[in-house]
Amino acid sequence: MGVAGLAYAMVSEPQVKDTAKAQNNVYFWDDNTQMVATGGEVNRQIIGYEQIPAAMRNAVISAENKSFEHDRGIDPMGIARALYNMASGGETQGGSTITQQYVKNSRLSQEQTLSRKFEELFITLKVANKMDKKKIITDYLNISYYGRGASGIQAAARTYYGKDAKELNPSECAFLATLLKGATYYDPAGAPEYDKAQATAAKNTARAEKRWKWILDEEVKDKRLSPTERAKYTKFPTPDTPKKNAQLGGQTGYLVDLAKSYAVNNVKGMTVDKLAQGGYEIHTTFNEKKVKELNAAVKKVYDNKIDSKKRPGTDTHVQFGGGSVDPATGAIVAIYGGQDATKHYTNNADPTGAQVGSTFKPFVLAAAMEYGKRDPSLGADQDLSQREKVSPLSIYNADDKLKIKNYDGQIWTDENGKEWLQTNDGHESRGNITLREAMQWSANSPYVQLGMDVGTDKVKDVAIAAGLKDDENMADSHVPSFSIGTSSPSAIRMAGAYATFAASGQQREPYSVTEVKHEGKSVYRHKDVTKRAFGTDIADNVTDVLKNVVEKGTGTPAQLPGRDVAGKTGTTDDNKSAWFVGYTPQLSTAISMYRMDDDANNKHRKFEKMFGTGGEEKIHGASFPAQIWHDYMAEAMQGKPVLTFPTPEPIGEKVYGGGAQSPKPSPTAVESPSPSASATESPSMSPSPPVPGPSDSCSAWDWNCQNDNGGTNSGAANGGADGGPSTNPSTTPSPPGGSNGNGNGANGGFVGGPAG
């Protein structure tokens, strides 16, 4: 009792003015020069009790603390639970009464420790004994953080509804009261940069509407709102669209959001509220020069090719996304999130729902080399000793409308018993070709059948090992089209996964923050964690095959004379998205392109076809995405040492699939892969049609060149990849798991949890 009395006497009451010391957060480029100071600026205007509408006070009391007007400021049972949980190492808890929350929010120190809770308890008791309830509720509403940088009810009213607090109606007050549960999860605008799985706009809106309705109903129960008045508010009071700080225009806002997201999800003890209070130095991995170069490469396409006035039916809503990762570290050196972060709020470098198409095929090839083709005479689950590892020189049938089979030779059928006929671009048949050639020309049927022979579950395992996430962006792996890119990972993730190939199989998690300091003290430093995704022989063989794609196949527009480049094009269903992902030994970059209405208020927006966009008959990965990739990488690699990819070791056996049979006598093709291997490395059971190659008459990146640079990607029916999964509309229904994603930004941010 003596200690308690002394503690009670020594603690001081909180002061509102002390909580108004929020500072800016300063973000730095990778060379430690300042990028921008933002995010902690004080957006608070203190107002008096009379200026706070009674409806706001009533909403908060009914929702947070029904006994507020006559209690002693603490909830003994709640305190006991919180202390027990912390003492036993359980989950920390906050104050349960308005007075306790006021005390907690009044303190700049937000650490969840037993000593702090103990001290806070005595402050609460002193506040309850000495402060008038009107003063407590006034200060509480003036101090509380409502999201979007708004501290206090007046700032919140202006931020969400563009009006003074005294003008708020009971419905708007009920919504603002929901934000006190945590704006990250209750702001209808969403906060996917902090939690990509749960803080989406759709989920936040649903939560906010449910709690808003509950608060109004509770007010009626508490006789703080009449049933007649309650009946007026049946429609959710949707707040205004968030407004961005002008200094966060261009790419800066996307960079800041990415770094904020990383900090909140990786710095121990970091919260959105703490970051909003400011005082942090956040040192990022972003290279100012490369960010500007990537932005310039995209702008060049917009300026020279995209004309919404001239072609309103095809050139509106055109979006690009980009991510560039250092394979040696995993550092994200540059992104392209959109034309302007203050106008286009979704970061296009994060998941957008745009499927990656044939850029997924390298994971199929890697899985074939890692796990091998299954023995058709054995069960579906086979260990490595029962499988036959696959060489890139293996022969597969590349005919159009190839009838896809299970690994055991049985015709694959969907749940309705319908067969799967796999198409290629332009319904082109190439007969029996090597997997190397199939990648070179982006033929679909060989890789769909290869995925079935190996197992699409193994393809998924390899994609995840390379750096993709097993989340809502990963498509259904139980259908054949999975192997040709029905998944929709972000540009950052794709760049990171290809960086694993560039690093000879060493996977490093992409990251955007190297160090965080608070008031000069370091509170976080990035630690490099390297995982072996797959063997060097596998990674280097994939690189060699992708190098051939750039040298002789669909990826020729990405060539950087004098440098080794490996990459892959990708185009999807109905020409709704196009990608180019490629790398040099020092840098991996992914570029995406799609069309989607930028107006988030349009509830029915969807991916739009790109036939005719930019004056092109059809958009391929080899067109604008590859051109952007080339222009950016040509600048980004200037002054860098000229390095070559490792020479791959021979791997696997030459197997035959998709109906291709080993000729008699056995072929004598060279087994060792080589960077100089030709497109006719293997004999064919049937003659292949002439292979259209890129024209030598004009440069692949000449803006005025009208030549079609050899792209063989085509739209994929039902959300597939180049050429599409099934193309027998009369007999084959749309497979599950092949939709075009769930809308721009709906999948949230790149960093949704701790790295690794």
Coordinates of N, CA and C in Angstrom, one line a residue, residues 245 380 499 630 716 729:
N245 N -0.5 14.1 -50.0 CA 0.4 15.2 -49.8 C 1.0 15.5 -51.1
A380 N 0.6 -41.5 -58.4 CA 0.8 -40.1 -58.6 C 2.0 -39.5 -57.7
A499 N 15.4 -13.0 -59.9 CA 16.7 -12.7 -59.3 C 17.3 -14.0 -58.7
H630 N 14.0 -2.7 -71.7 CA 15.3 -2.4 -72.4 C 15.7 -1.0 -72.1
A716 N -4.8 -16.0 -73.6 CA -5.1 -17.3 -73.0 C -6.6 -17.4 -72.6
P729 N -14.3 -24.1 -77.3 CA -15.4 -23.6 -76.6 C -16.7 -24.4 -76.6

